[in-house]
Every structure is written in C-alpha cells, then in structure tokens.
mmCIF file of C-alpha atoms and ligand atoms in Angstrom:
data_model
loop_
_atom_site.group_PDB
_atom_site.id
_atom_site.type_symbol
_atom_site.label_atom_id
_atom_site.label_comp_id
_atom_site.label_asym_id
_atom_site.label_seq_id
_atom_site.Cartn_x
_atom_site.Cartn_y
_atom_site.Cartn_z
ATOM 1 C CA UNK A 1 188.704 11.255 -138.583
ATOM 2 C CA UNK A 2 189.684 14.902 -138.094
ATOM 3 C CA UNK A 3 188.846 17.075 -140.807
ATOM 4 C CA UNK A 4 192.022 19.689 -140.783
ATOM 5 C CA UNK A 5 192.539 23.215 -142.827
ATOM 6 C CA UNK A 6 195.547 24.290 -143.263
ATOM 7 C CA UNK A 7 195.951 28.284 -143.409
ATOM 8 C CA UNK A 8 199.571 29.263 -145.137
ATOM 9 C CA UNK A 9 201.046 32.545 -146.936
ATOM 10 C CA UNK A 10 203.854 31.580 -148.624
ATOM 11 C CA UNK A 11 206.453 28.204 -149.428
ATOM 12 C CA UNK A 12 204.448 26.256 -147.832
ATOM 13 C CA UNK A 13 206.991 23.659 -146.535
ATOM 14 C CA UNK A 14 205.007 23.194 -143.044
ATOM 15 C CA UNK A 15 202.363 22.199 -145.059
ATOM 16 C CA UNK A 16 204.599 19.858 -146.827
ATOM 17 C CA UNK A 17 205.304 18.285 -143.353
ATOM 18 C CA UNK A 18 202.334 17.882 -142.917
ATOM 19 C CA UNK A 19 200.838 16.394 -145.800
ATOM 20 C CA UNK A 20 203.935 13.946 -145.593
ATOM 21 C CA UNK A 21 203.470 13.139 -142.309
ATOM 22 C CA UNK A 22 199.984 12.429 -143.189
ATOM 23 C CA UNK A 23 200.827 10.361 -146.381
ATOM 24 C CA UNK A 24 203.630 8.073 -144.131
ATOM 25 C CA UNK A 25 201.318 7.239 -141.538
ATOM 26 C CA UNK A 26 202.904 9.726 -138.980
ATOM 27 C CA UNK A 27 199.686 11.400 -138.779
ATOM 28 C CA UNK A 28 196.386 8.870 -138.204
ATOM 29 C CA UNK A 29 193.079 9.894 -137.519
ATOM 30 C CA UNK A 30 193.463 13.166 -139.438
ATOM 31 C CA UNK A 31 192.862 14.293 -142.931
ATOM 32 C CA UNK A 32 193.747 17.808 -144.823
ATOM 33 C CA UNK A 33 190.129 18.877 -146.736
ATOM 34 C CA UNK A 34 191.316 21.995 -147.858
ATOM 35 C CA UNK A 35 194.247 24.552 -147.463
ATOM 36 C CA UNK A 36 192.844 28.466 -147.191
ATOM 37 C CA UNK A 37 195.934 31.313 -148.585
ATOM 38 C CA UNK A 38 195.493 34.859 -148.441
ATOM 39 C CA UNK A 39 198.405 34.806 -151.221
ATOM 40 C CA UNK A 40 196.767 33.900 -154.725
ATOM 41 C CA UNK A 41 200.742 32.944 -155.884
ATOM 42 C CA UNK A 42 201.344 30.901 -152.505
ATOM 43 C CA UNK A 43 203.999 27.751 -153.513
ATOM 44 C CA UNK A 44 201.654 26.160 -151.234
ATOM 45 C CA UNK A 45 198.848 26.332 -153.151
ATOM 46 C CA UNK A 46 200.228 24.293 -155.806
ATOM 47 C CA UNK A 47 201.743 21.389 -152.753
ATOM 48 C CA UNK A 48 198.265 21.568 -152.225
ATOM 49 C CA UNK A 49 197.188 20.946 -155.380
ATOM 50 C CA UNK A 50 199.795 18.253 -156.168
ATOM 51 C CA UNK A 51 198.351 16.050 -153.786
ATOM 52 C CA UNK A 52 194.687 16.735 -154.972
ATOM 53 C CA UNK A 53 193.617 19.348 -151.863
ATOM 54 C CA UNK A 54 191.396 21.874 -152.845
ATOM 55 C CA UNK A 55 193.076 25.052 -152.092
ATOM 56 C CA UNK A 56 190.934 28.143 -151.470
ATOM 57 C CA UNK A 57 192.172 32.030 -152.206
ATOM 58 C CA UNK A 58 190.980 34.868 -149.366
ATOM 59 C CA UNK A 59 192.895 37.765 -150.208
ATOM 60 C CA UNK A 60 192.119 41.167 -148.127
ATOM 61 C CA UNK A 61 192.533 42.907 -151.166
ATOM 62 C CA UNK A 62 189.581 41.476 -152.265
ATOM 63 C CA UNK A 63 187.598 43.096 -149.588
ATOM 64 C CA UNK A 64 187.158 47.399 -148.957
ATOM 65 C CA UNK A 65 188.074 46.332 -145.552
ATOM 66 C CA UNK A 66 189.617 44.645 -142.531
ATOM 67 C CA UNK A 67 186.184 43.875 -141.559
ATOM 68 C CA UNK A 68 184.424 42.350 -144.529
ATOM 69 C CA UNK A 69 187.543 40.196 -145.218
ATOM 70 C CA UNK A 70 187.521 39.084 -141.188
ATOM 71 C CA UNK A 71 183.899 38.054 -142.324
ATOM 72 C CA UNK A 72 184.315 36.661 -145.225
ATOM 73 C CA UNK A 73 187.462 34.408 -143.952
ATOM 74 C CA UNK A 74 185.312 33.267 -141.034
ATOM 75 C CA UNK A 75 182.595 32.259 -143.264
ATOM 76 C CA UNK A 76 184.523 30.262 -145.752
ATOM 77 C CA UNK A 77 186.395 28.250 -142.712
ATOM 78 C CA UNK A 78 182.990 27.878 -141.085
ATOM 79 C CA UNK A 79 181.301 26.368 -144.094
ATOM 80 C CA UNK A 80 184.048 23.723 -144.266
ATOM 81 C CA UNK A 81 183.767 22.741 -140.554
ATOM 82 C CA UNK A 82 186.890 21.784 -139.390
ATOM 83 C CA UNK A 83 187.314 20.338 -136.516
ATOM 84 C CA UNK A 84 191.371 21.994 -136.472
ATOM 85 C CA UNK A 85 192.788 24.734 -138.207
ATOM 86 C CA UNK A 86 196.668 24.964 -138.591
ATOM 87 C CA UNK A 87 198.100 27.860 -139.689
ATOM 88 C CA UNK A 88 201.119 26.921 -141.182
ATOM 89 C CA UNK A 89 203.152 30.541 -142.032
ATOM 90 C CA UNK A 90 199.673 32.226 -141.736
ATOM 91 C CA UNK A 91 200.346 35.889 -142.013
ATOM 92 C CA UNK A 92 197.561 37.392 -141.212
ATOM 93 C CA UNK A 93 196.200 37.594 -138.019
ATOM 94 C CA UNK A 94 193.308 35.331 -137.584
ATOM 95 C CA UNK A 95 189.592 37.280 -137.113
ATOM 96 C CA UNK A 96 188.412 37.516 -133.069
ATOM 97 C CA UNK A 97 185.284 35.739 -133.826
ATOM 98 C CA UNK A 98 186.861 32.901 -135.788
ATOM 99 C CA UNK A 99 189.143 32.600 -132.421
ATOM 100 C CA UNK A 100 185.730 32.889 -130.223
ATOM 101 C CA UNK A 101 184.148 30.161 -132.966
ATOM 102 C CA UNK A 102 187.048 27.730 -132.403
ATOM 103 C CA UNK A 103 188.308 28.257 -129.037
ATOM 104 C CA UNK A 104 191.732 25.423 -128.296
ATOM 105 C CA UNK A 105 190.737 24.033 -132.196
ATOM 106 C CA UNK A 106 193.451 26.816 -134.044
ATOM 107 C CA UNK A 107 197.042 26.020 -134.119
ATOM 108 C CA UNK A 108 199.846 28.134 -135.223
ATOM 109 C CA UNK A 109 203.677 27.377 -135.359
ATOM 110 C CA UNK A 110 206.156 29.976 -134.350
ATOM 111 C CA UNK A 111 210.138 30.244 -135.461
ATOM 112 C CA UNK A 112 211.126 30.853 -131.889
ATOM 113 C CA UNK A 113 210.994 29.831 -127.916
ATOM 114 C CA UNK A 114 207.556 31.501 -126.840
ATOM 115 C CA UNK A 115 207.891 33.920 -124.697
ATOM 116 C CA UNK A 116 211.336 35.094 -126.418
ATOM 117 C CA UNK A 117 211.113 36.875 -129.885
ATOM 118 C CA UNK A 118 207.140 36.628 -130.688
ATOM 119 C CA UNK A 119 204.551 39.292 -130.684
ATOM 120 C CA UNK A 120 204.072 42.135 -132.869
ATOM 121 C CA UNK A 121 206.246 42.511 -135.819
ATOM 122 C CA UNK A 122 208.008 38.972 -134.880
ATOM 123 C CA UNK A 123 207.124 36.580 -137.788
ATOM 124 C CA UNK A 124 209.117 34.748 -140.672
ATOM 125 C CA UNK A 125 212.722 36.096 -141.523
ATOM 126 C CA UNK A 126 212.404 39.084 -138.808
ATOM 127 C CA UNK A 127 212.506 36.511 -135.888
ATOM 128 C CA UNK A 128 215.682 35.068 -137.096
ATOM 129 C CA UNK A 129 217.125 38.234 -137.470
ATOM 130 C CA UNK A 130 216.057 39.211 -134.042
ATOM 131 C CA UNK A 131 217.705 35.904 -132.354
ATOM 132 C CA UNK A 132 221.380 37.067 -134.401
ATOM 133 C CA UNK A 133 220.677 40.774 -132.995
ATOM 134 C CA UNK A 134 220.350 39.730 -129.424
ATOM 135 C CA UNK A 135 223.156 36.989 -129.710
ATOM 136 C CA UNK A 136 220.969 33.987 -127.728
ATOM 137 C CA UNK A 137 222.708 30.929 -128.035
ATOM 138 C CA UNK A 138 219.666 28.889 -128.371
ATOM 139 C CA UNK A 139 216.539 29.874 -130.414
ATOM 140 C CA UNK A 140 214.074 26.972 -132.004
ATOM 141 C CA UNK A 141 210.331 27.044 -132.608
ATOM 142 C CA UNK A 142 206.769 26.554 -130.493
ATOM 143 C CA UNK A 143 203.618 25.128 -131.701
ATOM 144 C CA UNK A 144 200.843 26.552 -129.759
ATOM 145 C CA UNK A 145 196.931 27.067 -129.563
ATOM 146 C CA UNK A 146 195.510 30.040 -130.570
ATOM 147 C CA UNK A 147 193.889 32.574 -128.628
ATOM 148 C CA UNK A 148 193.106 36.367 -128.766
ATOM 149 C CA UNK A 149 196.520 37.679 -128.102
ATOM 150 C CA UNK A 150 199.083 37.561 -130.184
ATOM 151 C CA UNK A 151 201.123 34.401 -130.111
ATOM 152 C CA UNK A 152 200.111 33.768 -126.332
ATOM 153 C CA UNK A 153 197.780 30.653 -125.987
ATOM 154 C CA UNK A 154 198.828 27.549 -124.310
ATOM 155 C CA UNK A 155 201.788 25.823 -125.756
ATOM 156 C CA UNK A 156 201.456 22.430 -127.285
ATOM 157 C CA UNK A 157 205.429 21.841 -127.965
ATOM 158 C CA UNK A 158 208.928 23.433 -128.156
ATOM 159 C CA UNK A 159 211.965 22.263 -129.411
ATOM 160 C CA UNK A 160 215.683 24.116 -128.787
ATOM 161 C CA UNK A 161 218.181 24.618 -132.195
ATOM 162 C CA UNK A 162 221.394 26.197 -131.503
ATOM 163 C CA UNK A 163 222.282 29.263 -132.782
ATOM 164 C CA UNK A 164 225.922 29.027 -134.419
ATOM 165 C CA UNK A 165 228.712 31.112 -135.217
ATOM 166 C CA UNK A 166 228.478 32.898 -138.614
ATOM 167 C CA UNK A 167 224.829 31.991 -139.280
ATOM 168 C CA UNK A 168 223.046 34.313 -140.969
ATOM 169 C CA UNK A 169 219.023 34.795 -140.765
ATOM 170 C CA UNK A 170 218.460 32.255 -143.847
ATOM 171 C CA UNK A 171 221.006 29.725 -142.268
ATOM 172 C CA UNK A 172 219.185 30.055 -139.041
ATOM 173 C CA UNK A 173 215.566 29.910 -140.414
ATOM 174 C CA UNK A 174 216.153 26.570 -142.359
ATOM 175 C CA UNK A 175 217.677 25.164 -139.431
ATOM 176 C CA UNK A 176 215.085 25.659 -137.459
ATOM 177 C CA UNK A 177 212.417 24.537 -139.799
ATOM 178 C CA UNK A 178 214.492 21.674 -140.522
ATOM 179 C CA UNK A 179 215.036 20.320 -136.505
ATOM 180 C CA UNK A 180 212.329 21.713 -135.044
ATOM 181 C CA UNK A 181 209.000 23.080 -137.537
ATOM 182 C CA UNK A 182 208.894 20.418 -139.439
ATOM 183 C CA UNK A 183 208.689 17.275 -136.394
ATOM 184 C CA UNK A 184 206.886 19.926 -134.186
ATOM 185 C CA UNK A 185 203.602 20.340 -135.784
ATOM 186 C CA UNK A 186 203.225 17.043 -137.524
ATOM 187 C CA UNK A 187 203.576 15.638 -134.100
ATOM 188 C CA UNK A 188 201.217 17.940 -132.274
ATOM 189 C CA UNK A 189 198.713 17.502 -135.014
ATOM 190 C CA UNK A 190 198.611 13.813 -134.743
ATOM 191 C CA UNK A 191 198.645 13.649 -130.936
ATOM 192 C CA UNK A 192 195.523 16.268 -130.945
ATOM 193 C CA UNK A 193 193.961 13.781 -133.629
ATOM 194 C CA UNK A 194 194.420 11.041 -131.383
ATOM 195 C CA UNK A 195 193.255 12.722 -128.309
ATOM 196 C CA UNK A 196 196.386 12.536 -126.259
ATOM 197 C CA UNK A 197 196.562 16.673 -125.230
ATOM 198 C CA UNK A 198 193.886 18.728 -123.620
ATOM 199 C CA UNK A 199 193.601 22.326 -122.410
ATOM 200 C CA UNK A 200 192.906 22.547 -118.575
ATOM 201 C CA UNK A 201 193.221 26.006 -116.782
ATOM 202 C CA UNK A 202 195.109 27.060 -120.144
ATOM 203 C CA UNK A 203 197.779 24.826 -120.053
ATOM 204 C CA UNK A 204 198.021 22.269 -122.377
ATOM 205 C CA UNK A 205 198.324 18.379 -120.256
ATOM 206 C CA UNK A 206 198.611 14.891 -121.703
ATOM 207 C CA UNK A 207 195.799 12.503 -121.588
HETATM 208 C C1 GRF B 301 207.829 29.336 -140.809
HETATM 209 O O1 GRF B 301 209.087 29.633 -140.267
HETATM 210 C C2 GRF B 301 206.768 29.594 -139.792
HETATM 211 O O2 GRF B 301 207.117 29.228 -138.504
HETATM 212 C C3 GRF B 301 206.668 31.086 -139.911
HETATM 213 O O3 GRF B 301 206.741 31.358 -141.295
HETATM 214 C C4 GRF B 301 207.478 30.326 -141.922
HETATM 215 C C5 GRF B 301 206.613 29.713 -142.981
HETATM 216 O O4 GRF B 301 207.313 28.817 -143.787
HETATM 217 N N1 GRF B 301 205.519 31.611 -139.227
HETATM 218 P P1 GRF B 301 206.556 27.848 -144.796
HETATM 219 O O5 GRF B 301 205.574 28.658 -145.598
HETATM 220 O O6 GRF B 301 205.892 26.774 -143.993
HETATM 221 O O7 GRF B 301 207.659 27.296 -145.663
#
C-alpha cells in the first residue's frame, strides 16, 4: 500500500478528487496518511479532516527564514515517509533537498499544457488569465513529476479543454479542473500505485 501526502494551499478540491477517487475504488493500492498546508485557514484542511486525515500546518511565517522553513518542511515530510507526495495547489515551491530526497516520488498538477503558460509567476488564476491574454484555443492541465526546475520534470499526463468564447479566467479555471484536474491526477496517482509508469532517461513510459 502506498502511503501518499498530499501538499495543498487553498480549496482543496484536487484533494477532494483524490480522496474520492480513493474512497470509490478508483484509486487501489494507495492511501492518504496525512495532508501538509502552508495555509493554517486552507478549505482543505477541513476535507481533510472530514474524512479523518490528519492535516499538518507549515507556515513560512512561522520560520525567520526561507531556510529554516525549507528545513523544517523537509523534516516533517521525512518523518512521515511517504512513499509519494502530491502537491495538489501547492504554492510554495518545494525545498531542493526534499526534491534530491524524493527524486520521481513528488507530483504536482498544473492548470495548463506544459510547456505553454508554466514557470515563474504561472500558477492558479494567473494561468487562466494568461491562456484569455494570448487567445489559444486550447489550454487544459499536466500532471507531472517533480524536479529542480520549475514545472519541468517528466510528464505523467495531459488532457486538452477548449477555450470558449466569452470565458472569463473563473469560467476557464473550473473548466479545466472539472475535465481535466480532477480525472488527471486521480488517475496518475493510481497507475503510479499500481506500478504501471516509470521514469527512464526522464521520460515517463508505461510498464
Ligand atoms: C488548481 O488549478 C491547481 O492546478 C493549481 O491551483 C489550483 C488549486 O485548486 N496549481 P484546489 O486547491 O485543488 O481547489
């Protein structure tokens, strides 16, 4: 059995997917022992807690600096041994040597077609806006492993959502959660808890 952490910031309605897709079976072989937020009033916190998850506040404010919080996050995901982390709307930008620690075992879900609209300053409501900006027809999301760069290790999954006329960034960020964020990571979640993906030359292959 897999023993998953889920990182999140805000709603928390990946993690709802999740723990759904867990509950109904779409999931096997995996189980959520904890969810970690930086954000003490997350909404996720209390899906969490509604299905009896312990869920854990790191807050950099806490800390005088980047540094001791990178430490103390580390420490507190190391001492619950995962053998995956998801960050689910994870905000903050995971520690180097908790990406050295668990190299292809972090996965994060981005609102967009990797390579188009990620990177700095491309995360939750500014992505969408970015896709209605540039006028793309098609946007959707990416669920990917996570390595040192930003939003650049090998991709798991992508789905396509079409952009249509008159949406505005809230229209366009529910639709993608709704088509593509929400059946994207429950699915690569399971299939990495069943041992059907693996990472060779840093591309992610079935097995
Ligand atoms: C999602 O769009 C995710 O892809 C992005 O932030 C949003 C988080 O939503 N990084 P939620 O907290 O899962 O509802």
């Amino acid at each position: 059995m897999l023993k998953i952490v889920v990182c999140v910031s805000g709603g928390g309605t990946n993690l709802q997917a999740i723990l759904d897709a867990v509950e109904q079976g779409r999931i096997t072989n995996g189980e959520i022992i904890a969810v970690i937020s930086n954000n003490p009033r997350a909404k996720a916190l209390e899906r969490a807690a509604a299905r009896g998850i312990p869920g854990i506040v790191v807050s950099p404010k806490s800390y005088p600096d980047r540094e001791a919080f990178n430490e103390a996050f580390t420490a507190k995901v190391c001492g619950l041994a995962p053998d995956l982390v998801v960050l689910a709307g994870f905000l903050v930008r995971i520690p180097p040597q908790m990406v050295a620690e668990f190299s292809d075992r972090i996965v994060n879900i981005h609102p967009s077609l990797i390579p188009s609209f990620c990177g700095v300053g491309y995360y939750g409501l500014k992505v969408h806006e970015k896709v209605l900006e540039r006028g793309v027809k098609v946007t959707g999301a990416t669920v990917h492993f996570v390595n040192e760069g930003m939003d650049e290790g090998p991709i798991i999954a992508q789905k396509a959502v079409y952009v249509e006329e008159g949406d505005t960034p809230e229209v366009l960020q529910r639709r993608v959660m709704e088509q593509a964020e929400w059946v994207l990571l429950p699915k690569a979640i399971d299939d990495i808890a069943n041992g059907r993906i693996a990472v060779v030359d840093d591309k992610v292959v079935s097995r």
